[in-house]
Short mmCIF file of C-alpha atoms and ligand atoms in Angstrom, two decimals:
data_model
loop_
_atom_site.label_atom_id
_atom_site.label_comp_id
_atom_site.label_asym_id
_atom_site.label_seq_id
_atom_site.Cartn_x
_atom_site.Cartn_y
_atom_site.Cartn_z
CA UNK A 1 0.07 28.76 -6.55
CA UNK A 2 -1.41 25.26 -7.57
CA UNK A 3 -3.74 23.47 -5.17
CA UNK A 4 -4.00 19.76 -5.63
CA UNK A 5 -7.61 17.91 -5.24
CA UNK A 6 -7.00 17.06 -1.62
CA UNK A 7 -6.37 20.69 -1.02
CA UNK A 8 -9.76 21.38 -2.42
CA UNK A 9 -11.26 18.31 -0.99
CA UNK A 10 -14.38 19.80 0.86
CA UNK A 11 -15.75 23.65 1.92
CA UNK A 12 -13.13 23.80 4.82
CA UNK A 13 -10.14 22.99 2.56
CA UNK A 14 -11.50 25.42 0.24
CA UNK A 15 -11.78 28.22 2.60
CA UNK A 16 -8.37 27.24 3.85
CA UNK A 17 -6.55 27.56 0.41
CA UNK A 18 -8.49 30.92 -0.17
CA UNK A 19 -6.63 32.27 3.17
CA UNK A 20 -3.51 30.74 1.92
CA UNK A 21 -3.68 32.92 -1.13
CA UNK A 22 -4.99 35.55 0.49
CA UNK A 23 -1.81 35.73 2.98
CA UNK A 24 0.26 36.35 -0.24
CA UNK A 25 -1.56 38.81 -1.93
CA UNK A 26 1.69 41.39 -2.05
CA UNK A 27 3.40 38.74 -4.19
CA UNK A 28 0.83 39.03 -6.98
CA UNK A 29 -0.39 35.48 -7.10
CA UNK A 30 -1.72 33.38 -10.01
CA UNK A 31 -3.83 30.81 -8.62
CA UNK A 32 -4.33 26.73 -10.65
CA UNK A 33 -6.79 24.69 -9.35
CA UNK A 34 -7.56 20.92 -9.63
CA UNK A 35 -10.60 19.35 -9.66
CA UNK A 36 -12.14 19.14 -5.93
CA UNK A 37 -10.61 15.61 -4.68
CA UNK A 38 -12.23 12.22 -6.46
CA UNK A 39 -13.87 14.29 -9.37
CA UNK A 40 -11.76 13.53 -11.97
CA UNK A 41 -12.31 9.68 -11.12
CA UNK A 42 -16.02 10.51 -11.23
CA UNK A 43 -15.94 12.11 -14.52
CA UNK A 44 -14.33 9.04 -15.84
CA UNK A 45 -16.49 6.88 -14.38
CA UNK A 46 -19.38 8.73 -15.92
CA UNK A 47 -17.80 8.85 -19.34
CA UNK A 48 -17.85 4.98 -19.06
CA UNK A 49 -21.03 4.42 -18.22
CA UNK A 50 -22.55 6.95 -20.65
CA UNK A 51 -20.44 4.77 -23.72
CA UNK A 52 -21.91 1.64 -22.31
CA UNK A 53 -25.38 3.15 -22.09
CA UNK A 54 -25.42 2.64 -18.64
CA UNK A 55 -27.93 5.29 -17.57
CA UNK A 56 -28.76 3.29 -14.39
CA UNK A 57 -25.17 3.80 -13.47
CA UNK A 58 -24.60 7.48 -14.81
CA UNK A 59 -27.58 8.91 -12.64
CA UNK A 60 -25.99 8.05 -9.27
CA UNK A 61 -22.58 9.00 -10.47
CA UNK A 62 -23.71 12.35 -11.50
CA UNK A 63 -25.97 13.01 -8.20
CA UNK A 64 -22.78 12.48 -6.57
CA UNK A 65 -20.76 14.74 -8.51
CA UNK A 66 -23.61 17.51 -7.91
CA UNK A 67 -23.85 16.65 -4.07
CA UNK A 68 -19.80 17.21 -3.44
CA UNK A 69 -19.90 20.29 -5.58
CA UNK A 70 -23.08 22.00 -3.65
CA UNK A 71 -21.51 21.13 -0.74
CA UNK A 72 -18.41 22.87 -1.64
CA UNK A 73 -20.46 25.81 -2.52
CA UNK A 74 -22.64 26.23 0.28
CA UNK A 75 -19.70 25.78 2.88
CA UNK A 76 -17.17 28.12 1.23
CA UNK A 77 -19.20 31.28 0.15
CA UNK A 78 -21.05 33.06 3.46
CA UNK A 79 -22.77 35.88 1.61
CA UNK A 80 -26.32 34.51 0.34
CA UNK A 81 -26.67 36.50 -3.01
CA UNK A 82 -23.11 35.01 -3.78
CA UNK A 83 -24.10 31.74 -2.78
CA UNK A 84 -27.05 32.10 -5.09
CA UNK A 85 -25.22 33.78 -8.25
CA UNK A 86 -22.91 30.49 -7.73
CA UNK A 87 -25.31 27.87 -7.40
CA UNK A 88 -26.77 28.99 -10.82
CA UNK A 89 -23.35 29.36 -12.33
CA UNK A 90 -22.47 25.57 -10.74
CA UNK A 91 -25.87 24.54 -12.26
CA UNK A 92 -25.66 25.90 -15.75
CA UNK A 93 -22.28 24.53 -16.05
CA UNK A 94 -23.77 20.96 -15.10
CA UNK A 95 -26.49 21.15 -17.32
CA UNK A 96 -23.18 21.82 -20.32
CA UNK A 97 -21.63 18.57 -18.50
CA UNK A 98 -25.20 16.42 -19.11
CA UNK A 99 -25.57 17.28 -22.40
CA UNK A 100 -22.17 16.14 -23.34
CA UNK A 101 -22.57 13.07 -21.40
CA UNK A 102 -26.33 12.78 -22.98
CA UNK A 103 -24.88 12.71 -26.60
CA UNK A 104 -22.24 10.40 -25.73
CA UNK A 105 -24.78 7.88 -24.26
CA UNK A 106 -27.24 8.04 -27.43
CA UNK A 107 -24.00 7.88 -29.72
CA UNK A 108 -22.90 4.64 -27.39
CA UNK A 109 -19.74 6.27 -28.33
CA UNK A 110 -17.30 8.09 -26.53
CA UNK A 111 -14.37 9.49 -28.39
CA UNK A 112 -11.06 10.58 -26.59
CA UNK A 113 -12.31 14.24 -27.59
CA UNK A 114 -15.69 13.90 -25.94
CA UNK A 115 -14.04 12.29 -23.05
CA UNK A 116 -11.64 15.39 -22.53
CA UNK A 117 -14.61 17.66 -23.02
CA UNK A 118 -16.14 15.58 -19.80
CA UNK A 119 -13.11 15.65 -17.81
CA UNK A 120 -12.71 19.18 -18.07
CA UNK A 121 -15.74 19.80 -16.11
CA UNK A 122 -13.87 19.34 -12.59
CA UNK A 123 -11.44 21.81 -12.89
CA UNK A 124 -13.95 23.96 -14.65
CA UNK A 125 -16.42 23.74 -11.50
CA UNK A 126 -13.26 24.22 -8.74
CA UNK A 127 -11.95 27.52 -10.88
CA UNK A 128 -15.53 28.76 -10.38
CA UNK A 129 -15.91 27.88 -6.65
CA UNK A 130 -12.67 29.07 -5.44
CA UNK A 131 -12.94 32.60 -7.29
CA UNK A 132 -16.35 32.83 -5.30
CA UNK A 133 -14.35 31.60 -2.00
CA UNK A 134 -11.55 34.37 -2.75
CA UNK A 135 -14.28 37.42 -3.65
CA UNK A 136 -15.93 35.86 -0.63
CA UNK A 137 -13.32 36.80 1.40
CA UNK A 138 -12.51 40.39 0.07
CA UNK A 139 -9.71 39.21 -2.46
CA UNK A 140 -10.83 40.52 -6.13
CA UNK A 141 -10.57 37.56 -8.25
CA UNK A 142 -11.31 36.45 -11.47
CA UNK A 143 -12.02 32.93 -13.03
CA UNK A 144 -10.22 32.34 -16.17
CA UNK A 145 -11.21 29.51 -18.39
CA UNK A 146 -7.88 27.47 -19.43
CA UNK A 147 -9.37 27.19 -22.74
CA UNK A 148 -8.45 30.87 -23.35
CA UNK A 149 -4.83 30.51 -22.29
CA UNK A 150 -3.44 27.00 -22.20
CA UNK A 151 -3.51 26.01 -26.02
CA UNK A 152 -2.44 22.64 -26.62
CA UNK A 153 -1.87 20.05 -29.63
CA UNK A 154 -4.63 17.85 -30.88
CA UNK A 155 -3.60 14.44 -28.87
CA UNK A 156 -6.59 13.94 -26.36
CA UNK A 157 -5.93 12.75 -23.37
CA UNK A 158 -2.41 13.65 -23.33
CA UNK A 159 -2.08 16.93 -24.83
CA UNK A 160 0.86 18.96 -24.82
CA UNK A 161 1.17 22.52 -24.23
CA UNK A 162 2.31 25.29 -26.82
CA UNK A 163 4.53 27.46 -24.31
CA UNK A 164 4.89 30.23 -27.08
CA UNK A 165 1.12 30.62 -27.62
CA UNK A 166 0.15 30.31 -24.22
CA UNK A 167 2.93 32.68 -23.69
CA UNK A 168 1.31 35.05 -26.16
CA UNK A 169 -2.32 34.35 -24.64
CA UNK A 170 -1.65 34.59 -20.77
CA UNK A 171 0.36 38.10 -21.84
CA UNK A 172 -2.96 38.86 -23.13
CA UNK A 173 -5.34 38.25 -20.01
CA UNK A 174 -3.33 37.47 -17.09
CA UNK A 175 -1.52 41.07 -16.45
CA UNK A 176 -4.62 43.35 -16.96
CA UNK A 177 -6.05 41.01 -14.54
CA UNK A 178 -3.08 41.56 -11.89
CA UNK A 179 -2.75 45.34 -12.83
CA UNK A 180 -6.28 45.78 -11.64
CA UNK A 181 -5.54 44.13 -8.48
CA UNK A 182 -7.37 40.52 -9.17
CA UNK A 183 -6.08 37.24 -8.75
CA UNK A 184 -6.23 35.06 -11.78
CA UNK A 185 -7.77 31.71 -10.71
CA UNK A 186 -7.54 29.02 -13.55
CA UNK A 187 -8.40 25.49 -13.94
CA UNK A 188 -5.50 23.14 -14.13
CA UNK A 189 -5.46 19.65 -16.61
CA UNK A 190 -7.01 21.09 -19.11
CA UNK A 191 -6.66 23.54 -22.49
CA UNK A 192 -7.80 23.66 -25.97
CA UNK A 193 -6.57 23.17 -29.32
CA UNK A 194 -6.02 26.07 -31.27
CA UNK A 195 -9.62 25.81 -33.14
CA UNK A 196 -11.00 25.68 -29.45
CA UNK A 197 -11.77 21.86 -29.14
CA UNK A 198 -10.82 20.82 -25.33
CA UNK A 199 -7.87 19.09 -24.20
CA UNK A 200 -6.69 17.56 -21.49
CA UNK A 201 -2.95 17.20 -20.29
CA UNK A 202 -3.29 13.74 -18.90
CA UNK A 203 -4.20 12.66 -15.34
CA UNK A 204 -2.36 14.61 -12.49
CA UNK A 205 -1.77 17.41 -15.50
CA UNK A 206 -2.52 20.34 -13.26
CA UNK A 207 0.95 20.36 -12.05
CA UNK A 208 1.83 20.47 -15.40
CA UNK A 209 -0.70 23.43 -16.21
CA UNK A 210 1.04 25.07 -13.14
CA UNK A 211 4.58 24.60 -14.48
CA UNK A 212 3.45 25.87 -18.30
CA UNK A 213 2.05 29.04 -16.90
CA UNK A 214 4.60 30.06 -14.62
CA UNK A 215 6.95 29.63 -17.32
CA UNK A 216 4.68 31.45 -19.62
CA UNK A 217 4.59 34.48 -17.07
CA UNK A 218 7.57 34.57 -15.90
CA UNK A 219 6.71 33.42 -12.23
CA UNK A 220 9.11 34.09 -9.85
CA UNK A 221 8.33 30.93 -7.91
CA UNK A 222 6.10 27.95 -8.39
CA UNK A 223 4.18 26.62 -5.78
CA UNK A 224 2.47 23.50 -5.66
CA UNK A 225 -0.03 23.01 -2.48
CA UNK A 226 -0.81 19.36 -1.50
CA UNK A 227 -1.58 17.70 1.78
CA UNK A 228 1.99 16.79 2.83
CA UNK A 229 4.94 18.67 3.97
CA UNK A 230 7.15 18.34 0.96
CA UNK A 231 9.52 15.81 -0.39
CA UNK A 232 10.35 13.61 3.26
CA UNK A 233 13.64 11.89 3.84
CA UNK A 234 11.84 8.75 4.03
CA UNK A 235 8.02 7.53 3.87
CA UNK A 236 6.78 8.77 7.33
CA UNK A 237 4.43 5.98 7.21
CA UNK A 238 7.39 3.40 7.74
CA UNK A 239 10.08 5.85 9.13
CA UNK A 240 8.30 8.01 11.97
CA UNK A 241 11.77 10.00 12.21
CA UNK A 242 11.12 11.17 8.48
CA UNK A 243 10.98 15.24 8.24
CA UNK A 244 11.06 17.32 5.10
CA UNK A 245 13.78 17.96 3.00
CA UNK A 246 14.25 21.85 2.55
CA UNK A 247 16.24 21.65 -0.80
CA UNK A 248 15.83 18.82 -3.71
CA UNK A 249 17.77 18.89 -7.03
CA UNK A 250 15.37 17.97 -9.97
CA UNK A 251 17.38 14.89 -10.78
CA UNK A 252 16.89 13.87 -7.01
CA UNK A 253 13.32 14.49 -7.45
CA UNK A 254 13.21 12.29 -10.80
CA UNK A 255 14.89 9.36 -8.78
CA UNK A 256 12.28 9.76 -5.89
CA UNK A 257 9.27 9.56 -8.23
CA UNK A 258 10.88 6.63 -10.00
CA UNK A 259 10.90 4.79 -6.79
CA UNK A 260 7.11 5.55 -6.24
CA UNK A 261 7.25 8.65 -4.09
CA UNK A 262 4.22 10.43 -4.94
CA UNK A 263 4.65 13.95 -4.15
CA UNK A 264 5.61 15.42 -7.48
CA UNK A 265 6.01 14.23 -10.92
CA UNK A 266 8.96 15.81 -12.15
CA UNK A 267 8.41 15.41 -15.67
CA UNK A 268 5.44 17.29 -14.90
CA UNK A 269 7.80 20.52 -13.63
CA UNK A 270 10.74 19.87 -16.09
CA UNK A 271 9.42 22.78 -18.20
CA UNK A 272 10.06 25.45 -15.39
CA UNK A 273 13.02 23.63 -14.09
CA UNK A 274 14.52 24.44 -17.58
CA UNK A 275 13.85 28.12 -16.90
CA UNK A 276 15.22 27.74 -13.54
CA UNK A 277 12.05 28.75 -11.79
CA UNK A 278 12.23 27.41 -8.15
CA UNK A 279 8.92 25.09 -7.77
CA UNK A 280 8.07 24.83 -4.19
CA UNK A 281 5.95 21.91 -2.71
CA UNK A 282 4.05 23.18 0.39
CA UNK A 283 1.29 21.87 2.74
CA UNK A 284 -2.04 23.15 2.42
CA UNK A 285 -2.90 21.94 6.29
CA UNK A 286 0.49 23.12 7.61
CA UNK A 287 0.79 26.53 5.46
CA UNK A 288 3.63 28.20 7.59
CA UNK A 289 5.99 24.63 6.86
CA UNK A 290 8.78 26.15 4.84
CA UNK A 291 8.03 23.04 2.09
CA UNK A 292 10.66 21.50 -0.02
CA UNK A 293 12.20 23.35 -2.56
CA UNK A 294 13.03 22.10 -6.04
CA UNK A 295 15.89 23.49 -8.12
CA UNK A 296 17.93 22.66 -11.09
CA UNK A 297 21.23 22.85 -9.05
CA UNK A 298 21.09 23.21 -5.16
CA UNK A 299 23.64 26.04 -3.84
CA UNK A 300 26.52 24.39 -2.03
CA UNK A 301 26.41 23.29 1.59
CA UNK A 302 23.01 21.78 0.93
CA UNK A 303 22.92 17.81 2.08
CA UNK A 304 24.70 15.64 -0.16
CA UNK A 305 21.99 13.19 -0.16
CA UNK A 306 17.92 13.72 0.42
CA UNK A 307 16.27 10.66 1.21
CA UNK A 308 15.95 6.76 1.30
CA UNK A 309 12.94 5.83 -0.51
CA UNK A 310 11.90 1.86 -0.75
CA UNK A 311 9.59 -0.49 -2.74
CA UNK A 312 8.35 -3.59 -1.93
CA UNK A 313 6.53 -6.50 -3.98
CA UNK A 314 10.06 -6.96 -5.93
CA UNK A 315 10.78 -9.80 -7.63
CA UNK A 316 14.34 -10.78 -8.68
CA UNK A 317 14.42 -12.52 -11.84
CA UNK A 318 18.02 -14.14 -13.00
CA UNK A 319 18.68 -15.59 -16.11
CA UNK A 320 21.66 -17.49 -16.69
CA UNK A 321 23.36 -18.56 -19.92
CA UNK A 322 23.24 -22.12 -20.19
CA UNK A 323 26.79 -21.89 -22.07
CA UNK A 324 28.08 -20.31 -18.81
CA UNK A 325 29.30 -17.39 -21.03
CA UNK A 326 27.36 -14.53 -22.69
CA UNK A 327 26.68 -14.84 -26.17
CA UNK A 328 26.07 -11.53 -28.45
CA UNK A 329 22.88 -10.18 -28.28
CA UNK A 330 21.67 -12.11 -24.89
CA UNK A 331 21.21 -8.70 -22.51
CA UNK A 332 19.02 -7.44 -25.49
CA UNK A 333 17.22 -10.18 -26.04
CA UNK A 334 16.37 -10.16 -22.26
CA UNK A 335 15.47 -6.42 -22.60
CA UNK A 336 13.08 -7.09 -25.48
CA UNK A 337 11.37 -9.89 -23.64
CA UNK A 338 10.61 -7.39 -20.54
CA UNK A 339 9.66 -4.73 -23.08
CA UNK A 340 7.24 -7.01 -24.73
CA UNK A 341 5.92 -7.97 -21.13
CA UNK A 342 5.39 -4.38 -20.16
CA UNK A 343 7.73 -4.95 -17.74
CA UNK A 344 9.88 -2.23 -16.13
CA UNK A 345 12.64 -3.11 -14.29
CA UNK A 346 14.03 -1.47 -11.31
CA UNK A 347 17.33 -2.61 -11.16
CA UNK A 348 19.70 -4.60 -13.80
CA UNK A 349 22.89 -6.26 -13.35
CA UNK A 350 25.13 -7.93 -15.26
CA UNK A 351 27.94 -10.43 -15.06
CA UNK A 352 29.68 -13.00 -17.08
CA UNK A 353 27.10 -15.62 -16.79
CA UNK A 354 24.07 -13.93 -17.03
CA UNK A 355 21.55 -11.28 -15.70
CA UNK A 356 19.68 -10.32 -12.30
CA UNK A 357 16.75 -8.07 -13.06
CA UNK A 358 14.62 -6.72 -9.95
CA UNK A 359 11.06 -5.63 -10.91
CA UNK A 360 7.48 -5.36 -9.67
CA UNK A 361 6.65 -8.83 -9.00
CA UNK A 362 3.04 -8.22 -10.38
CA UNK A 363 5.05 -7.71 -13.70
CA UNK A 364 6.11 -11.47 -13.93
CA UNK A 365 4.02 -12.93 -15.47
CA UNK A 366 4.07 -17.05 -17.37
CA UNK A 367 4.42 -15.21 -20.34
CA UNK A 368 7.25 -13.37 -19.42
CA UNK A 369 9.11 -16.57 -17.83
CA UNK A 370 8.64 -18.69 -20.58
CA UNK A 371 9.96 -16.10 -22.82
CA UNK A 372 13.03 -15.79 -20.93
CA UNK A 373 13.38 -19.71 -20.74
CA UNK A 374 14.48 -19.39 -24.31
CA UNK A 375 17.17 -17.38 -23.60
CA UNK A 376 18.72 -19.47 -20.58
CA UNK A 377 17.86 -20.91 -17.01
CA UNK A 378 15.26 -18.56 -15.39
CA UNK A 379 15.32 -18.36 -11.51
CA UNK A 380 12.66 -16.30 -10.16
CA UNK A 381 12.53 -15.05 -6.29
CA UNK A 382 9.53 -13.07 -5.12
CA UNK A 383 9.09 -11.40 -1.76
CA UNK A 384 11.87 -9.15 -2.70
CA UNK A 385 12.22 -5.26 -1.77
CA UNK A 386 14.21 -2.46 -2.86
CA UNK A 387 15.72 0.14 -1.07
CA UNK A 388 17.51 3.42 -2.01
CA UNK A 389 19.33 6.17 -1.39
CA UNK A 390 19.12 9.25 -3.07
CA UNK A 391 21.18 12.26 -3.09
CA UNK A 392 23.69 14.21 -5.78
CA UNK A 393 26.65 13.53 -3.31
CA UNK A 394 26.54 9.98 -4.79
CA UNK A 395 27.66 11.28 -8.16
CA UNK A 396 29.90 13.82 -6.95
CA UNK A 397 32.05 12.35 -3.92
CA UNK A 398 33.69 9.65 -3.30
CA UNK A 399 33.85 9.72 0.31
CA UNK A 400 30.13 9.90 0.52
CA UNK A 401 29.61 7.11 -2.05
CA UNK A 402 32.34 5.04 0.48
CA UNK A 403 29.89 5.62 3.47
CA UNK A 404 26.98 4.55 1.31
CA UNK A 405 28.19 1.18 0.25
CA UNK A 406 29.60 0.49 3.51
CA UNK A 407 26.08 0.90 5.22
CA UNK A 408 24.11 -0.80 2.61
CA UNK A 409 26.49 -3.87 2.82
CA UNK A 410 25.62 -4.16 6.52
CA UNK A 411 21.79 -5.19 5.48
CA UNK A 412 23.44 -8.17 3.57
CA UNK A 413 22.09 -7.05 0.26
CA UNK A 414 21.77 -9.49 -2.79
CA UNK A 415 22.57 -6.94 -4.96
CA UNK A 416 23.85 -3.38 -4.71
CA UNK A 417 23.53 -0.75 -7.75
CA UNK A 418 25.42 2.24 -7.54
CA UNK A 419 26.59 4.58 -10.02
CA UNK A 420 24.35 3.66 -12.63
CA UNK A 421 22.14 6.73 -11.81
CA UNK A 422 24.15 9.57 -10.84
CA UNK A 423 22.12 10.31 -7.70
CA UNK A 424 21.23 6.93 -6.40
CA UNK A 425 22.28 3.72 -4.78
CA UNK A 426 19.87 0.80 -4.30
CA UNK A 427 20.04 -2.56 -2.58
CA UNK A 428 18.08 -5.46 -2.81
CA UNK A 429 17.04 -7.54 -0.19
CA UNK A 430 14.38 -9.76 1.05
CA UNK A 431 10.93 -8.31 2.16
CA UNK A 432 11.35 -9.10 5.82
CA UNK A 433 14.16 -6.98 6.15
CA UNK A 434 12.89 -3.69 4.59
CA UNK A 435 11.63 -2.18 7.27
CA UNK A 436 14.92 -2.31 9.32
CA UNK A 437 17.07 -1.60 6.81
CA UNK A 438 15.12 1.28 5.57
CA UNK A 439 14.85 2.73 9.67
CA UNK A 440 19.09 1.93 10.14
CA UNK A 441 19.67 3.73 6.83
CA UNK A 442 17.47 6.83 7.65
CA UNK A 443 19.31 6.77 11.19
CA UNK A 444 22.48 6.71 9.55
CA UNK A 445 22.33 9.49 6.85
CA UNK A 446 19.37 11.67 8.11
CA UNK A 447 19.28 11.85 11.93
CA UNK A 448 22.40 12.80 13.19
CA UNK A 449 22.15 16.05 11.43
CA UNK A 450 18.82 16.87 12.72
CA UNK A 451 19.73 15.76 16.50
N1 LIG B 1 -7.97 16.27 -11.50
C1 LIG B 1 -7.05 15.99 -12.59
C2 LIG B 1 -6.34 14.31 -12.04
O1 LIG B 1 -7.18 14.28 -11.05
C3 LIG B 1 -5.79 16.78 -12.95
C4 LIG B 1 -4.85 16.91 -11.47
O2 LIG B 1 -5.28 16.56 -10.32
O3 LIG B 1 -3.73 17.23 -11.78
O4 LIG B 1 -5.81 13.92 -12.80
MG1 MG B 2 -6.87 15.76 -9.22
#
């Protein structure tokens, strides 16, 4: 069971998370925690301030961090004795953090290694606090240091777990805990090299921790507890009728993430999916909801389409060949220019006379445009948006493709892309028409069955 930062935002949420764990003791959970909401950002700012020697900036950040954690501890543990012990523990951890930041400040130099050592403190603190909150509710729990189990390579800031070694280490420490009736609590996001240097897995890395630990332990399921009801059929801010998708395949989850759904980064859970461990995304504010199950291959009978997603702030860039035919190397040249400008296209559509690329408008700079002008005539149209229907039915079922294409065509798209990817069909249209298109598509594909 992995709890994200928003599920641990304050004492009340920590108490809620502890109750959720208590309700699942029969399944012998292992708990993975993120830092409290906002804490990793603050730690990153603290490292920067220390590196720049900005003591006057560093102190308020540390004070803020300390205040947030003492609010959390005082509200989530009721026994005065336990609260006192926890305060001492948290105080000692803060002292260690101060020492690291002090050495960064004195040296005026923060290596990636020092930065990792500091960033890990969010999860180290959360792990202690959640453990205490569990114990306070009569749940036997034990805080484990992720550095004992999450063994990684030495790429600071983007370390990768060594699954074999993690399996050996967890095999040594986790089963004895479970056998003793204790819930192991482990900080996500960080680990250590075999020789004990603290590493981090990259921002948002606690989902990865949960997936790796779930694999190492052969978990029956990995639960990702967040603050929304799983993966939704549309962005509920845009489509009020959006509802939770009960089951989503891994490929569909990857498409959704590409178009900006933020709930789950599929790369993070890839190891679990590969080992066929189901991943469930659940809402800690609505713990009785069924959430979304992410599996490699959903069972038959599940819907062929899962969601309509969209992205605005898109620009369409058309590059037309001046010779009215495509010379060899034209397309690869355009793609190289995009790469050189660190632009990541959402759609690429190619025809006899040129290519149209849809990409985030912010990525279309003068530099990119002038490079492209060397290849052909360039036309940039901003104010565009992409709406995209995602579902494996698009790959498998010609009838589904026909229905989707017909529905997309009704919105007068400037570009339609279908088949480039197995699990999505996208259209490009003026931003002003996005809202109504998304709602209509949602109505057409996701509202009748629900009614
Ligand atoms: N606390 C870390 C971050 O904010 C890791 C995570 O939340 O997954 O990036
Ligand atoms: Mg976080």
